[in-house]
Amino acid sequence: MSKVKVAAYCRVSTDGEDQLNSLSVQIGYFTEYISNQEDWELIEVYYDEGITGTSTKKRDGFNRMIADCEAGKIQLILTKEVSRFARNTVDTLTYTRKLTDLHIRIIFMNDGIDTNDKDGELRLTIMASIAQEESRKTSERVKWGIRRQMEKGYVYGYSHMLGYRITDGKLEIIPEEAEIVRKIFHKYVFEGKGSSIIANELNAEGYTSARGAIFRQDSIVRILKNEKYCGDLIQWKGVSPKVGR
């Protein structure tokens, strides 16, 4: 009798040391557990590390597992819980239905859900909705914390901005680079020179950008339009809309 072709899927959402240790524990557990079943054949333990579960787009391990399922290499998938498989209800149901159509069974071990059970999809929908809501609340808590830090003047990003460095969340002036910024504004405001001419003159004088590169027209424009050089700090100026998966 041929053995059941079994795979497992693991995921951790950050690349912190404790999470990576958790990932190695999960991989070791599934490898041993599947290998100890006489009628099972271990195909692979697929995994993703440092990847959010709210989208499957960048989860290379997950997508490779799905491709192997479509290729007929897998008959059964084990995963720790619904939130490890996906934290998006639509993704969870879309992929479980897709795998069910391929006659591939999924067992969510900690949640006690087997897609072969009659009420499997109902229970899965409930657990996926809970996982998605937990993810949303976590995201909101993080954003709330960031907003409070911003209100106190804590600066996020801007790791390569000419004239400034960030020290303990505060903008700190770099004197030698600040002199270049002053030159740029002086040439623009008082000498009436355009961004292209300013870039060429700075390069001719041997100056470089914050990254050590030559100045270009667009880099000069960005500096002239940056409100921080006028003493203002505006954070979260743009919002990226959520699109697809």
mmCIF file of C-alpha atoms in Angstrom:
data_model
loop_
_atom_site.group_PDB
_atom_site.id
_atom_site.type_symbol
_atom_site.label_atom_id
_atom_site.label_comp_id
_atom_site.label_asym_id
_atom_site.label_seq_id
_atom_site.Cartn_x
_atom_site.Cartn_y
_atom_site.Cartn_z
ATOM 1 C CA MET A 1 0.000 0.000 0.000
ATOM 2 C CA SER A 2 1.395 3.390 -0.980
ATOM 3 C CA LYS A 3 2.055 5.905 1.778
ATOM 4 C CA VAL A 4 0.214 9.215 2.168
ATOM 5 C CA LYS A 5 2.350 12.104 0.935
ATOM 6 C CA VAL A 6 2.439 14.559 3.838
ATOM 7 C CA ALA A 7 3.782 18.094 4.138
ATOM 8 C CA ALA A 8 3.719 20.648 6.936
ATOM 9 C CA TYR A 9 3.655 24.434 6.920
ATOM 10 C CA CYS A 10 5.189 26.740 9.559
ATOM 11 C CA ARG A 11 5.383 30.523 9.775
ATOM 12 C CA VAL A 12 6.634 33.174 12.186
ATOM 13 C CA SER A 13 5.752 36.817 11.611
ATOM 14 C CA THR A 14 9.003 38.449 12.804
ATOM 15 C CA ASP A 15 12.679 37.615 12.498
ATOM 16 C CA GLY A 16 13.421 38.075 16.207
ATOM 17 C CA GLU A 17 15.618 35.419 17.813
ATOM 18 C CA ASP A 18 12.818 33.987 19.957
ATOM 19 C CA GLN A 19 10.551 33.672 16.914
ATOM 20 C CA LEU A 20 13.243 31.976 14.840
ATOM 21 C CA ASN A 21 13.809 29.552 17.691
ATOM 22 C CA SER A 22 10.082 28.872 17.642
ATOM 23 C CA LEU A 23 10.296 28.222 13.902
ATOM 24 C CA SER A 24 13.119 25.714 14.331
ATOM 25 C CA VAL A 25 11.094 23.978 17.055
ATOM 26 C CA GLN A 26 8.059 23.771 14.759
ATOM 27 C CA ILE A 27 10.116 22.375 11.888
ATOM 28 C CA GLY A 28 11.741 19.800 14.167
ATOM 29 C CA TYR A 29 8.393 18.780 15.645
ATOM 30 C CA PHE A 30 6.652 18.266 12.300
ATOM 31 C CA THR A 31 9.640 16.442 10.815
ATOM 32 C CA GLU A 32 9.696 13.960 13.697
ATOM 33 C CA TYR A 33 5.918 13.646 13.962
ATOM 34 C CA ILE A 34 5.357 12.889 10.270
ATOM 35 C CA SER A 35 8.388 10.601 10.014
ATOM 36 C CA ASN A 36 7.082 8.507 12.907
ATOM 37 C CA GLN A 37 3.808 7.679 11.135
ATOM 38 C CA GLU A 38 4.228 4.327 9.362
ATOM 39 C CA ASP A 39 1.732 5.058 6.608
ATOM 40 C CA TRP A 40 2.980 8.615 5.951
ATOM 41 C CA GLU A 41 5.785 9.849 3.718
ATOM 42 C CA LEU A 42 7.351 13.222 4.599
ATOM 43 C CA ILE A 43 7.539 15.400 1.493
ATOM 44 C CA GLU A 44 8.802 18.628 3.079
ATOM 45 C CA VAL A 45 8.264 21.053 5.941
ATOM 46 C CA TYR A 46 7.590 24.360 4.190
ATOM 47 C CA TYR A 47 8.108 27.581 6.123
ATOM 48 C CA ASP A 48 8.260 31.375 5.995
ATOM 49 C CA GLU A 49 10.081 33.562 8.503
ATOM 50 C CA GLY A 50 9.645 37.263 9.216
ATOM 51 C CA ILE A 51 6.517 37.348 7.031
ATOM 52 C CA THR A 52 3.073 38.568 8.025
ATOM 53 C CA GLY A 53 0.166 36.163 7.719
ATOM 54 C CA THR A 54 -2.270 38.809 6.463
ATOM 55 C CA SER A 55 -1.190 38.251 2.850
ATOM 56 C CA THR A 56 0.179 35.293 0.905
ATOM 57 C CA LYS A 57 1.839 37.422 -1.792
ATOM 58 C CA LYS A 58 5.374 37.407 -0.340
ATOM 59 C CA ARG A 59 5.232 34.033 1.409
ATOM 60 C CA ASP A 60 7.593 32.059 -0.807
ATOM 61 C CA GLY A 61 7.403 28.868 1.250
ATOM 62 C CA PHE A 62 3.608 28.902 1.255
ATOM 63 C CA ASN A 63 3.364 29.583 -2.463
ATOM 64 C CA ARG A 64 5.890 26.847 -3.249
ATOM 65 C CA MET A 65 3.817 24.420 -1.173
ATOM 66 C CA ILE A 66 0.662 25.352 -3.111
ATOM 67 C CA ALA A 67 2.539 24.826 -6.397
ATOM 68 C CA ASP A 68 3.662 21.376 -5.230
ATOM 69 C CA CYS A 69 0.071 20.573 -4.294
ATOM 70 C CA GLU A 70 -1.038 21.504 -7.795
ATOM 71 C CA ALA A 71 1.731 19.287 -9.157
ATOM 72 C CA GLY A 72 0.307 16.306 -7.254
ATOM 73 C CA LYS A 73 3.222 15.961 -4.843
ATOM 74 C CA ILE A 74 1.162 16.350 -1.640
ATOM 75 C CA GLN A 75 -1.969 14.657 -0.265
ATOM 76 C CA LEU A 76 -2.084 15.962 3.299
ATOM 77 C CA ILE A 77 -0.901 19.202 4.949
ATOM 78 C CA LEU A 78 -0.330 19.684 8.670
ATOM 79 C CA THR A 79 -0.082 23.122 10.234
ATOM 80 C CA LYS A 80 -0.001 24.304 13.831
ATOM 81 C CA GLU A 81 -3.088 26.506 13.737
ATOM 82 C CA VAL A 82 -5.247 28.633 11.438
ATOM 83 C CA SER A 83 -3.322 31.834 12.279
ATOM 84 C CA ARG A 84 -0.087 30.207 11.044
ATOM 85 C CA PHE A 85 -1.729 29.235 7.750
ATOM 86 C CA ALA A 86 -3.227 32.714 7.149
ATOM 87 C CA ARG A 87 -4.694 35.620 9.128
ATOM 88 C CA ASN A 88 -6.905 36.693 6.274
ATOM 89 C CA THR A 89 -10.290 34.952 6.194
ATOM 90 C CA VAL A 90 -10.581 35.221 2.412
ATOM 91 C CA ASP A 91 -7.123 33.701 1.880
ATOM 92 C CA THR A 92 -7.810 30.914 4.358
ATOM 93 C CA LEU A 93 -11.064 29.864 2.710
ATOM 94 C CA THR A 94 -9.782 30.391 -0.840
ATOM 95 C CA TYR A 95 -6.774 28.142 -0.372
ATOM 96 C CA THR A 96 -8.494 25.467 1.720
ATOM 97 C CA ARG A 97 -11.254 25.193 -0.900
ATOM 98 C CA LYS A 98 -8.667 25.094 -3.659
ATOM 99 C CA LEU A 99 -6.794 22.308 -1.890
ATOM 100 C CA THR A 100 -10.024 20.460 -1.139
ATOM 101 C CA ASP A 101 -10.860 20.534 -4.856
ATOM 102 C CA LEU A 102 -7.439 18.939 -5.409
ATOM 103 C CA HIS A 103 -8.431 16.254 -2.844
ATOM 104 C CA ILE A 104 -5.809 17.532 -0.408
ATOM 105 C CA ARG A 105 -6.669 17.369 3.264
ATOM 106 C CA ILE A 106 -5.504 19.984 5.799
ATOM 107 C CA ILE A 107 -5.259 19.418 9.546
ATOM 108 C CA PHE A 108 -4.943 22.436 11.873
ATOM 109 C CA MET A 109 -3.549 20.585 14.867
ATOM 110 C CA ASN A 110 -3.941 23.046 17.758
ATOM 111 C CA ASP A 111 -7.392 24.115 16.575
ATOM 112 C CA GLY A 112 -8.594 20.533 16.137
ATOM 113 C CA ILE A 113 -9.847 21.246 12.611
ATOM 114 C CA ASP A 114 -9.749 18.727 9.786
ATOM 115 C CA THR A 115 -11.016 19.848 6.386
ATOM 116 C CA ASN A 116 -12.316 16.311 5.824
ATOM 117 C CA ASP A 117 -14.828 16.776 8.662
ATOM 118 C CA LYS A 118 -18.375 17.793 7.733
ATOM 119 C CA ASP A 119 -18.223 20.941 9.868
ATOM 120 C CA GLY A 120 -14.588 21.614 8.967
ATOM 121 C CA GLU A 121 -15.223 24.695 6.825
ATOM 122 C CA LEU A 122 -17.648 26.242 9.338
ATOM 123 C CA ARG A 123 -15.175 25.904 12.197
ATOM 124 C CA LEU A 124 -12.376 27.071 9.925
ATOM 125 C CA THR A 125 -14.325 30.207 8.984
ATOM 126 C CA ILE A 126 -14.874 31.040 12.637
ATOM 127 C CA MET A 127 -11.203 30.525 13.567
ATOM 128 C CA ALA A 128 -9.976 32.443 10.509
ATOM 129 C CA SER A 129 -12.231 35.384 11.404
ATOM 130 C CA ILE A 130 -10.860 35.386 14.949
ATOM 131 C CA ALA A 131 -7.270 35.264 13.655
ATOM 132 C CA GLN A 132 -7.950 38.147 11.261
ATOM 133 C CA GLU A 133 -9.469 40.261 14.033
ATOM 134 C CA GLU A 134 -6.502 39.553 16.328
ATOM 135 C CA SER A 135 -4.170 40.686 13.545
ATOM 136 C CA ARG A 136 -6.181 43.879 13.045
ATOM 137 C CA LYS A 137 -6.121 44.682 16.761
ATOM 138 C CA THR A 138 -2.379 44.060 16.953
ATOM 139 C CA SER A 139 -1.828 46.387 13.995
ATOM 140 C CA GLU A 140 -3.972 49.083 15.606
ATOM 141 C CA ARG A 141 -2.059 48.778 18.900
ATOM 142 C CA VAL A 142 1.251 49.186 17.076
ATOM 143 C CA LYS A 143 -0.033 52.207 15.124
ATOM 144 C CA TRP A 144 -1.393 53.762 18.319
ATOM 145 C CA GLY A 145 2.006 53.391 19.978
ATOM 146 C CA ILE A 146 3.770 54.929 16.982
ATOM 147 C CA ARG A 147 1.380 57.907 16.973
ATOM 148 C CA ARG A 148 2.030 58.564 20.660
ATOM 149 C CA GLN A 149 5.777 58.430 20.035
ATOM 150 C CA MET A 150 5.425 60.829 17.100
ATOM 151 C CA GLU A 151 3.487 63.261 19.280
ATOM 152 C CA LYS A 152 6.500 63.329 21.584
ATOM 153 C CA GLY A 153 8.759 64.207 18.643
ATOM 154 C CA TYR A 154 10.134 60.708 18.003
ATOM 155 C CA VAL A 155 11.333 60.434 14.406
ATOM 156 C CA TYR A 156 10.786 57.323 12.288
ATOM 157 C CA GLY A 157 12.819 56.669 9.145
ATOM 158 C CA TYR A 158 15.003 59.317 7.497
ATOM 159 C CA SER A 159 18.129 57.204 7.978
ATOM 160 C CA HIS A 160 19.881 58.870 4.995
ATOM 161 C CA MET A 161 18.843 62.520 4.995
ATOM 162 C CA LEU A 162 21.580 64.988 4.147
ATOM 163 C CA GLY A 163 22.456 67.150 7.143
ATOM 164 C CA TYR A 164 20.767 65.006 9.796
ATOM 165 C CA ARG A 165 21.282 61.805 11.708
ATOM 166 C CA ILE A 166 18.764 60.169 14.035
ATOM 167 C CA THR A 167 19.910 59.622 17.624
ATOM 168 C CA ASP A 168 17.452 58.028 20.067
ATOM 169 C CA GLY A 169 14.569 59.065 17.833
ATOM 170 C CA LYS A 170 15.637 62.703 17.582
ATOM 171 C CA LEU A 171 16.985 64.561 14.540
ATOM 172 C CA GLU A 172 20.553 65.659 15.137
ATOM 173 C CA ILE A 173 22.413 68.062 12.842
ATOM 174 C CA ILE A 174 25.615 66.901 11.138
ATOM 175 C CA PRO A 175 27.577 70.186 10.791
ATOM 176 C CA GLU A 176 29.632 69.293 7.700
ATOM 177 C CA GLU A 177 26.553 68.050 5.832
ATOM 178 C CA ALA A 178 24.426 70.980 7.029
ATOM 179 C CA GLU A 179 26.858 73.287 5.240
ATOM 180 C CA ILE A 180 26.057 71.531 1.951
ATOM 181 C CA VAL A 181 22.323 72.003 2.575
ATOM 182 C CA ARG A 182 22.893 75.718 3.189
ATOM 183 C CA LYS A 183 24.824 75.945 -0.091
ATOM 184 C CA ILE A 184 21.946 74.326 -1.965
ATOM 185 C CA PHE A 185 19.346 76.739 -0.587
ATOM 186 C CA HIS A 186 21.628 79.737 -1.082
ATOM 187 C CA LYS A 187 22.260 78.817 -4.728
ATOM 188 C CA TYR A 188 18.531 78.321 -5.311
ATOM 189 C CA VAL A 189 17.108 81.295 -3.390
ATOM 190 C CA PHE A 190 19.773 83.979 -3.717
ATOM 191 C CA GLU A 191 21.595 82.977 -6.898
ATOM 192 C CA GLY A 192 18.484 81.867 -8.781
ATOM 193 C CA LYS A 193 20.051 78.634 -10.019
ATOM 194 C CA GLY A 194 18.072 75.571 -11.065
ATOM 195 C CA SER A 195 18.368 72.093 -9.593
ATOM 196 C CA SER A 196 20.414 70.724 -12.502
ATOM 197 C CA ILE A 197 22.997 73.520 -12.285
ATOM 198 C CA ILE A 198 23.191 73.195 -8.492
ATOM 199 C CA ALA A 199 23.822 69.430 -8.782
ATOM 200 C CA ASN A 200 26.589 69.951 -11.358
ATOM 201 C CA GLU A 201 28.290 72.636 -9.259
ATOM 202 C CA LEU A 202 28.220 70.521 -6.088
ATOM 203 C CA ASN A 203 29.681 67.556 -7.951
ATOM 204 C CA ALA A 204 32.405 69.775 -9.434
ATOM 205 C CA GLU A 205 33.260 71.003 -5.937
ATOM 206 C CA GLY A 206 33.630 67.403 -4.738
ATOM 207 C CA TYR A 207 30.540 67.180 -2.532
ATOM 208 C CA THR A 208 28.541 63.942 -2.220
ATOM 209 C CA SER A 209 25.066 63.013 -1.005
ATOM 210 C CA ALA A 210 24.235 61.418 2.363
ATOM 211 C CA ARG A 211 24.794 58.026 0.721
ATOM 212 C CA GLY A 212 28.123 59.065 -0.753
ATOM 213 C CA ALA A 213 26.773 59.338 -4.293
ATOM 214 C CA ILE A 214 26.943 62.218 -6.746
ATOM 215 C CA PHE A 215 24.171 64.790 -6.715
ATOM 216 C CA ARG A 216 21.477 64.586 -9.366
ATOM 217 C CA GLN A 217 18.746 66.984 -10.347
ATOM 218 C CA ASP A 218 16.019 64.955 -8.623
ATOM 219 C CA SER A 219 18.017 64.693 -5.381
ATOM 220 C CA ILE A 220 18.379 68.485 -5.264
ATOM 221 C CA VAL A 221 14.638 68.896 -5.857
ATOM 222 C CA ARG A 222 13.854 66.507 -2.988
ATOM 223 C CA ILE A 223 16.049 68.527 -0.637
ATOM 224 C CA LEU A 224 14.450 71.829 -1.662
ATOM 225 C CA LYS A 225 10.954 70.366 -1.136
ATOM 226 C CA ASN A 226 11.750 68.718 2.215
ATOM 227 C CA GLU A 227 9.941 70.654 4.942
ATOM 228 C CA LYS A 228 12.392 69.451 7.596
ATOM 229 C CA TYR A 229 14.992 71.876 6.314
ATOM 230 C CA CYS A 230 12.537 74.658 7.154
ATOM 231 C CA GLY A 231 12.096 73.417 10.726
ATOM 232 C CA ASP A 232 8.912 71.384 10.256
ATOM 233 C CA LEU A 233 8.461 67.669 10.854
ATOM 234 C CA ILE A 234 5.550 65.920 9.160
ATOM 235 C CA GLN A 235 5.299 62.159 9.493
ATOM 236 C CA TRP A 236 2.932 59.651 7.882
ATOM 237 C CA LYS A 237 2.331 62.088 5.048
ATOM 238 C CA GLY A 238 1.009 59.363 2.765
ATOM 239 C CA VAL A 239 -1.195 56.311 3.037
ATOM 240 C CA SER A 240 -0.714 53.196 0.939
ATOM 241 C CA PRO A 241 -4.079 51.684 -0.020
ATOM 242 C CA LYS A 242 -4.505 47.946 0.445
ATOM 243 C CA VAL A 243 -4.660 46.161 -2.884
ATOM 244 C CA GLY A 244 -5.245 42.515 -3.616
ATOM 245 C CA ARG A 245 -2.933 39.838 -2.239
#
